[in-house]
Amino acid sequence: MKRKMLMSVLAAALSASLLAGCGSTAKPADSGSVVTAGEEDGTDAAEEADVEEEPGSEESEEADVEEPGAGNEPEEADAGQEPEESAVPEEEPEQEPVSWLEEQGVTITPQGDSSVRFYSYDSYPEDYVDDFMADVNVAISETTEGAEEGFKKVVVECTYDVSNNPDACTNWMYSYGIFDRDTGVYFRSDAKTKDAVEIEGEYFDVRTKWNKVEQYPVYHATYTLDCPADYDGAVFLFGYHTSEMKEIFNQIDFTAGLYTLDELPYDMESLRYWTLTDE
C-alpha cells in the first residue's frame, strides 16, 4: 500500500516536470514582438553604426576644411615676416630706341683702307663689261671753320684706285652719299634737304657738296656735310651702282619730299658705310 502510494506521488511529480518544460520552449516561439524589437534594436544599432561612421566622414570633411587652415598656417607665419622683394613688381628698364641703321643691319666699315665693288662699262652705261674691286681709303673729320654759328662741317676724304678695272672697261660707275643713321633719311647732294635732322624737337636743313680730282688711276673726292654742331648721326655711303639704278635715280624728284635710303635704287648689301666715330 505504501508502495503504491509512493509510485503515485512519483508519477504526479514527473507529469508536472514535463508540463513545465513544454511551456518554456513555446514562449520564445510565440513572442514575435520580442524578436521584432530585437530587429529594431538591431536596426538602431546599425543606424548608430552609420552615424558613428558619419563622424568619420565629417572628420574627413573637417580635414578638408582644415587644409585651408593648414594653408593659412604658413601664411600666418609669413605675416610675421617682411614681404619678399619678388612680390613687388619691378619696373622694366627703358629700352633705348633702335636706330634705322640697326634695324637694317648695316655694318660700319672702319676708316682707312678697304675695297669697294664698282660697275664697269664701255662707251655707254648700258654697255656693261664687268664688276671689279676698287681700292678705297676713307678718312672723316669735322670742323667749325667756314661754318655758320651753331653749325659745323663733316668732311669725308675718299681716295679710290681703279687699277683693277678690266681691260675692256673705259668707264666705271659708283654711288656716294650721306644719310642719317637714326631715320635713314638721305641727304641730297649739292642741295638742301629740308627738315632732315631733328635735334631736341627742332628741325634743321643740311647741305652736302661733292668735289672730285681725277688723276687716273687714282681719284680723290671730298664730300662735305653742313649740319648743326650738335649733330653726330651722319653716315657716308660709297659703292656699287648700275645703269638701271642710275636711270631710276634720275627720275626721282627730291624736292617733293624726303626719302630713306632703302626707298632709293641702291644695292645696300654691296655698299660700304663709314661714320666719324666708326660706330
CSV table of C-alpha atoms in Angstrom, one decimal:
chain,number,residue,atom,x,y,z
A,1,MET,CA,0.0,0.0,0.0
A,2,LYS,CA,2.7,2.3,1.0
A,3,ARG,CA,4.5,1.3,-2.2
A,4,LYS,CA,1.5,2.1,-4.3
A,5,MET,CA,1.1,5.5,-2.7
A,6,LEU,CA,4.9,6.2,-3.3
A,7,MET,CA,4.5,5.3,-7.0
A,8,SER,CA,1.5,7.6,-7.4
A,9,VAL,CA,3.5,10.6,-5.9
A,10,LEU,CA,6.4,10.0,-8.2
A,11,ALA,CA,4.1,9.8,-11.3
A,12,ALA,CA,2.5,13.1,-10.4
A,13,ALA,CA,5.8,14.8,-9.9
A,14,LEU,CA,7.1,13.5,-13.3
A,15,SER,CA,4.0,14.8,-15.1
A,16,ALA,CA,4.4,18.3,-13.6
A,17,SER,CA,8.0,18.4,-14.6
A,18,LEU,CA,7.2,17.6,-18.3
A,19,LEU,CA,4.4,20.3,-18.5
A,20,ALA,CA,6.8,22.9,-17.1
A,21,GLY,CA,9.5,22.2,-19.9
A,22,CYS,CA,6.9,22.5,-22.8
A,23,GLY,CA,5.8,25.9,-21.6
A,24,SER,CA,9.4,27.2,-21.6
A,25,THR,CA,10.0,26.1,-25.2
A,26,ALA,CA,6.8,27.6,-26.6
A,27,LYS,CA,7.3,31.1,-25.1
A,28,PRO,CA,10.2,32.2,-27.4
A,29,ALA,CA,8.3,31.0,-30.5
A,30,ASP,CA,5.2,33.0,-29.6
A,31,SER,CA,7.0,36.2,-28.6
A,32,GLY,CA,7.4,37.7,-32.1
A,33,SER,CA,7.3,41.2,-30.6
A,34,VAL,CA,10.4,40.4,-28.7
A,35,VAL,CA,12.1,39.2,-31.9
A,36,THR,CA,10.9,42.3,-33.8
A,37,ALA,CA,12.1,44.5,-31.1
A,38,GLY,CA,15.3,42.7,-31.2
A,39,GLU,CA,15.4,43.5,-35.0
A,40,GLU,CA,14.5,47.2,-34.4
A,41,ASP,CA,17.2,47.3,-31.8
A,42,GLY,CA,19.5,45.8,-34.4
A,43,THR,CA,18.4,48.4,-37.0
A,44,ASP,CA,19.0,51.1,-34.4
A,45,ALA,CA,22.4,49.6,-33.8
A,46,ALA,CA,23.1,49.6,-37.5
A,47,GLU,CA,22.0,53.2,-37.8
A,48,GLU,CA,24.1,54.1,-34.8
A,49,ALA,CA,26.9,52.4,-36.6
A,50,ASP,CA,26.3,54.6,-39.7
A,51,VAL,CA,26.1,57.6,-37.5
A,52,GLU,CA,29.3,56.6,-36.0
A,53,GLU,CA,30.8,56.4,-39.4
A,54,GLU,CA,29.4,59.8,-40.4
A,55,PRO,CA,31.6,61.5,-37.8
A,56,GLY,CA,34.4,59.7,-39.5
A,57,SER,CA,33.3,61.3,-42.8
A,58,GLU,CA,32.9,64.5,-41.0
A,59,GLU,CA,36.4,64.1,-39.9
A,60,SER,CA,37.5,63.8,-43.5
A,61,GLU,CA,35.4,66.9,-44.3
A,62,GLU,CA,36.9,68.6,-41.3
A,63,ALA,CA,40.2,67.6,-42.7
A,64,ASP,CA,39.3,69.3,-46.0
A,65,VAL,CA,38.3,72.3,-44.0
A,66,GLU,CA,41.5,72.2,-42.1
A,67,GLU,CA,43.5,72.2,-45.3
A,68,PRO,CA,42.9,75.9,-45.9
A,69,GLY,CA,43.6,76.3,-42.2
A,70,ALA,CA,46.8,74.4,-42.7
A,71,GLY,CA,47.4,76.5,-45.7
A,72,ASN,CA,46.8,79.6,-43.5
A,73,GLU,CA,49.4,78.5,-41.0
A,74,PRO,CA,52.4,79.3,-43.3
A,75,GLU,CA,50.5,82.5,-44.3
A,76,GLU,CA,50.3,83.4,-40.7
A,77,ALA,CA,53.9,82.6,-40.4
A,78,ASP,CA,54.6,84.8,-43.5
A,79,ALA,CA,52.5,87.5,-41.9
A,80,GLY,CA,55.2,88.0,-39.3
A,81,GLN,CA,57.9,88.3,-41.9
A,82,GLU,CA,58.7,91.2,-44.2
A,83,PRO,CA,57.2,90.9,-47.7
A,84,GLU,CA,59.6,89.4,-50.3
A,85,GLU,CA,61.0,91.7,-52.8
A,86,SER,CA,59.8,89.5,-55.6
A,87,ALA,CA,56.2,90.3,-54.5
A,88,VAL,CA,56.7,93.9,-55.6
A,89,PRO,CA,56.6,94.3,-59.4
A,90,GLU,CA,59.8,95.7,-60.7
A,91,GLU,CA,59.8,98.4,-63.3
A,92,GLU,CA,61.3,97.2,-66.5
A,93,PRO,CA,64.3,99.3,-67.6
A,94,GLU,CA,63.5,101.6,-70.5
A,95,GLN,CA,65.0,100.3,-73.7
A,96,GLU,CA,66.9,102.7,-75.9
A,97,PRO,CA,65.2,103.2,-79.3
A,98,VAL,CA,66.6,101.2,-82.1
A,99,SER,CA,68.1,103.3,-84.9
A,100,TRP,CA,67.3,102.8,-88.5
A,101,LEU,CA,70.9,101.7,-89.0
A,102,GLU,CA,70.4,98.8,-86.5
A,103,GLU,CA,67.0,97.9,-88.0
A,104,GLN,CA,68.6,97.5,-91.4
A,105,GLY,CA,71.6,95.5,-90.0
A,106,VAL,CA,74.0,97.9,-91.7
A,107,THR,CA,77.7,97.2,-90.8
A,108,ILE,CA,80.0,100.2,-90.4
A,109,THR,CA,83.4,99.9,-92.1
A,110,PRO,CA,86.4,101.3,-90.1
A,111,GLN,CA,88.1,104.3,-91.6
A,112,GLY,CA,91.2,103.5,-93.6
A,113,ASP,CA,91.9,101.1,-96.4
A,114,SER,CA,89.2,98.8,-97.8
A,115,SER,CA,87.8,97.7,-101.2
A,116,VAL,CA,84.5,98.5,-102.9
A,117,ARG,CA,82.8,96.9,-105.9
A,118,PHE,CA,82.4,99.0,-109.0
A,119,TYR,CA,80.3,98.6,-112.1
A,120,SER,CA,82.3,98.9,-115.4
A,121,TYR,CA,81.1,99.7,-118.9
A,122,ASP,CA,82.4,100.6,-122.3
A,123,SER,CA,81.1,103.6,-124.2
A,124,TYR,CA,77.6,103.9,-122.6
A,125,PRO,CA,76.4,102.9,-119.1
A,126,GLU,CA,74.2,100.2,-120.5
A,127,ASP,CA,77.3,98.6,-122.2
A,128,TYR,CA,78.1,96.6,-119.1
A,129,VAL,CA,81.6,94.9,-119.1
A,130,ASP,CA,82.1,93.5,-115.6
A,131,ASP,CA,82.3,94.3,-111.9
A,132,PHE,CA,85.7,94.9,-110.3
A,133,MET,CA,87.0,95.8,-106.8
A,134,ALA,CA,88.5,99.2,-106.4
A,135,ASP,CA,90.9,100.0,-103.5
A,136,VAL,CA,89.5,102.8,-101.3
A,137,ASN,CA,90.8,104.8,-98.4
A,138,VAL,CA,88.4,106.9,-96.3
A,139,ALA,CA,89.1,109.5,-93.6
A,140,ILE,CA,86.3,111.6,-91.8
A,141,SER,CA,86.8,114.7,-89.8
A,142,GLU,CA,84.7,117.7,-88.6
A,143,THR,CA,85.4,121.4,-88.2
A,144,THR,CA,83.6,124.6,-87.5
A,145,GLU,CA,85.9,126.6,-89.8
A,146,GLY,CA,83.9,128.2,-92.5
A,147,ALA,CA,80.6,127.1,-90.9
A,148,GLU,CA,77.8,129.4,-89.7
A,149,GLU,CA,77.4,129.9,-86.0
A,150,GLY,CA,75.9,126.8,-84.4
A,151,PHE,CA,76.8,124.7,-87.4
A,152,LYS,CA,79.8,122.5,-88.4
A,153,LYS,CA,81.2,120.8,-91.4
A,154,VAL,CA,81.7,117.0,-91.6
A,155,VAL,CA,84.3,116.3,-94.2
A,156,VAL,CA,84.8,112.9,-95.9
A,157,GLU,CA,88.1,112.4,-97.7
A,158,CYS,CA,87.8,109.5,-100.1
A,159,THR,CA,90.6,108.2,-102.3
A,160,TYR,CA,90.0,105.3,-104.7
A,161,ASP,CA,92.2,103.4,-107.1
A,162,VAL,CA,90.7,101.8,-110.2
A,163,SER,CA,93.8,99.9,-111.4
A,164,ASN,CA,91.9,96.6,-111.1
A,165,ASN,CA,89.4,97.6,-113.8
A,166,PRO,CA,89.0,95.2,-116.8
A,167,ASP,CA,91.0,95.9,-120.0
A,168,ALA,CA,87.7,96.3,-122.0
A,169,CYS,CA,86.5,98.9,-119.5
A,170,THR,CA,86.7,102.5,-120.4
A,171,ASN,CA,84.3,103.8,-117.7
A,172,TRP,CA,83.0,102.8,-114.3
A,173,MET,CA,80.2,103.7,-112.1
A,174,TYR,CA,79.7,104.0,-108.3
A,175,SER,CA,77.5,105.8,-105.9
A,176,TYR,CA,78.2,108.1,-102.9
A,177,GLY,CA,76.0,109.9,-100.4
A,178,ILE,CA,75.3,110.7,-96.8
A,179,PHE,CA,72.2,109.8,-94.7
A,180,ASP,CA,71.0,109.9,-91.1
A,181,ARG,CA,71.7,106.8,-89.0
A,182,ASP,CA,68.6,107.2,-86.8
A,183,THR,CA,66.0,107.7,-89.5
A,184,GLY,CA,67.7,106.6,-92.7
A,185,VAL,CA,66.9,109.9,-94.4
A,186,TYR,CA,69.0,110.5,-97.4
A,187,PHE,CA,70.8,113.9,-97.7
A,188,ARG,CA,70.6,115.2,-101.3
A,189,SER,CA,73.9,116.1,-103.0
A,190,ASP,CA,74.6,119.7,-103.8
A,191,ALA,CA,71.3,120.9,-102.4
A,192,LYS,CA,69.5,121.5,-99.1
A,193,THR,CA,67.5,118.6,-97.6
A,194,LYS,CA,64.6,120.3,-95.9
A,195,ASP,CA,63.8,119.3,-92.2
A,196,ALA,CA,66.2,116.3,-92.5
A,197,VAL,CA,67.7,116.5,-89.0
A,198,GLU,CA,65.8,116.7,-85.7
A,199,ILE,CA,67.6,117.8,-82.5
A,200,GLU,CA,65.6,118.3,-79.3
A,201,GLY,CA,62.4,118.9,-81.3
A,202,GLU,CA,63.9,121.3,-83.7
A,203,TYR,CA,64.4,120.5,-87.3
A,204,PHE,CA,67.4,121.6,-89.4
A,205,ASP,CA,68.3,121.7,-93.1
A,206,VAL,CA,71.6,120.1,-94.2
A,207,ARG,CA,73.6,120.7,-97.3
A,208,THR,CA,76.1,118.3,-99.0
A,209,LYS,CA,78.8,119.1,-101.5
A,210,TRP,CA,80.9,116.7,-103.6
A,211,ASN,CA,84.3,117.7,-105.2
A,212,LYS,CA,86.5,115.3,-107.2
A,213,VAL,CA,90.0,115.4,-108.5
A,214,GLU,CA,90.9,112.9,-111.2
A,215,GLN,CA,94.4,111.5,-111.7
A,216,TYR,CA,94.0,108.2,-113.3
A,217,PRO,CA,94.1,105.5,-111.9
A,218,VAL,CA,93.8,107.3,-108.6
A,219,TYR,CA,90.9,109.6,-107.8
A,220,HIS,CA,90.4,111.9,-104.8
A,221,ALA,CA,87.0,113.1,-103.7
A,222,THR,CA,85.8,115.3,-100.9
A,223,TYR,CA,82.2,115.1,-99.5
A,224,THR,CA,81.1,117.8,-97.1
A,225,LEU,CA,78.0,117.9,-94.9
A,226,ASP,CA,76.9,121.2,-93.4
A,227,CYS,CA,74.8,120.5,-90.3
A,228,PRO,CA,74.1,121.6,-86.7
A,229,ALA,CA,77.1,121.5,-84.4
A,230,ASP,CA,75.3,119.0,-82.1
A,231,TYR,CA,74.5,116.6,-84.9
A,232,ASP,CA,76.6,113.3,-85.0
A,233,GLY,CA,74.3,110.9,-86.9
A,234,ALA,CA,75.8,111.2,-90.4
A,235,VAL,CA,76.7,108.0,-92.3
A,236,PHE,CA,78.7,108.2,-95.5
A,237,LEU,CA,78.0,105.6,-98.2
A,238,PHE,CA,80.1,104.6,-101.2
A,239,GLY,CA,80.0,101.8,-103.7
A,240,TYR,CA,78.1,99.8,-106.3
A,241,HIS,CA,75.7,101.3,-108.7
A,242,THR,CA,74.4,100.1,-112.0
A,243,SER,CA,73.0,101.6,-115.2
A,244,GLU,CA,69.5,100.5,-114.3
A,245,MET,CA,69.8,102.1,-110.8
A,246,LYS,CA,71.0,105.3,-112.3
A,247,GLU,CA,68.0,105.6,-114.6
A,248,ILE,CA,65.6,105.2,-111.7
A,249,PHE,CA,67.5,107.6,-109.5
A,250,ASN,CA,67.4,110.3,-112.2
A,251,GLN,CA,63.6,110.1,-112.3
A,252,ILE,CA,63.2,110.9,-108.6
A,253,ASP,CA,62.0,114.4,-107.6
A,254,PHE,CA,63.9,115.0,-104.4
A,255,THR,CA,62.3,118.4,-104.0
A,256,ALA,CA,58.9,116.7,-103.3
A,257,GLY,CA,60.0,115.2,-100.0
A,258,LEU,CA,62.4,113.1,-98.0
A,259,TYR,CA,63.5,109.6,-98.9
A,260,THR,CA,65.1,106.9,-96.7
A,261,LEU,CA,68.0,105.0,-98.2
A,262,ASP,CA,66.0,101.8,-98.6
A,263,GLU,CA,63.5,103.7,-100.7
A,264,LEU,CA,66.1,104.6,-103.2
A,265,PRO,CA,67.6,102.4,-106.0
A,266,TYR,CA,70.6,101.1,-104.1
A,267,ASP,CA,72.0,97.7,-103.6
A,268,MET,CA,72.5,98.2,-99.9
A,269,GLU,CA,74.4,95.0,-99.4
A,270,SER,CA,77.1,96.0,-101.9
A,271,LEU,CA,77.7,99.4,-100.4
A,272,ARG,CA,80.2,100.4,-97.8
A,273,TYR,CA,79.4,102.6,-94.9
A,274,TRP,CA,81.5,104.9,-92.7
A,275,THR,CA,80.9,107.2,-89.7
A,276,LEU,CA,83.0,109.8,-87.9
A,277,THR,CA,83.4,107.5,-84.8
A,278,ASP,CA,83.5,104.1,-86.7
A,279,GLU,CA,80.3,103.2,-84.8
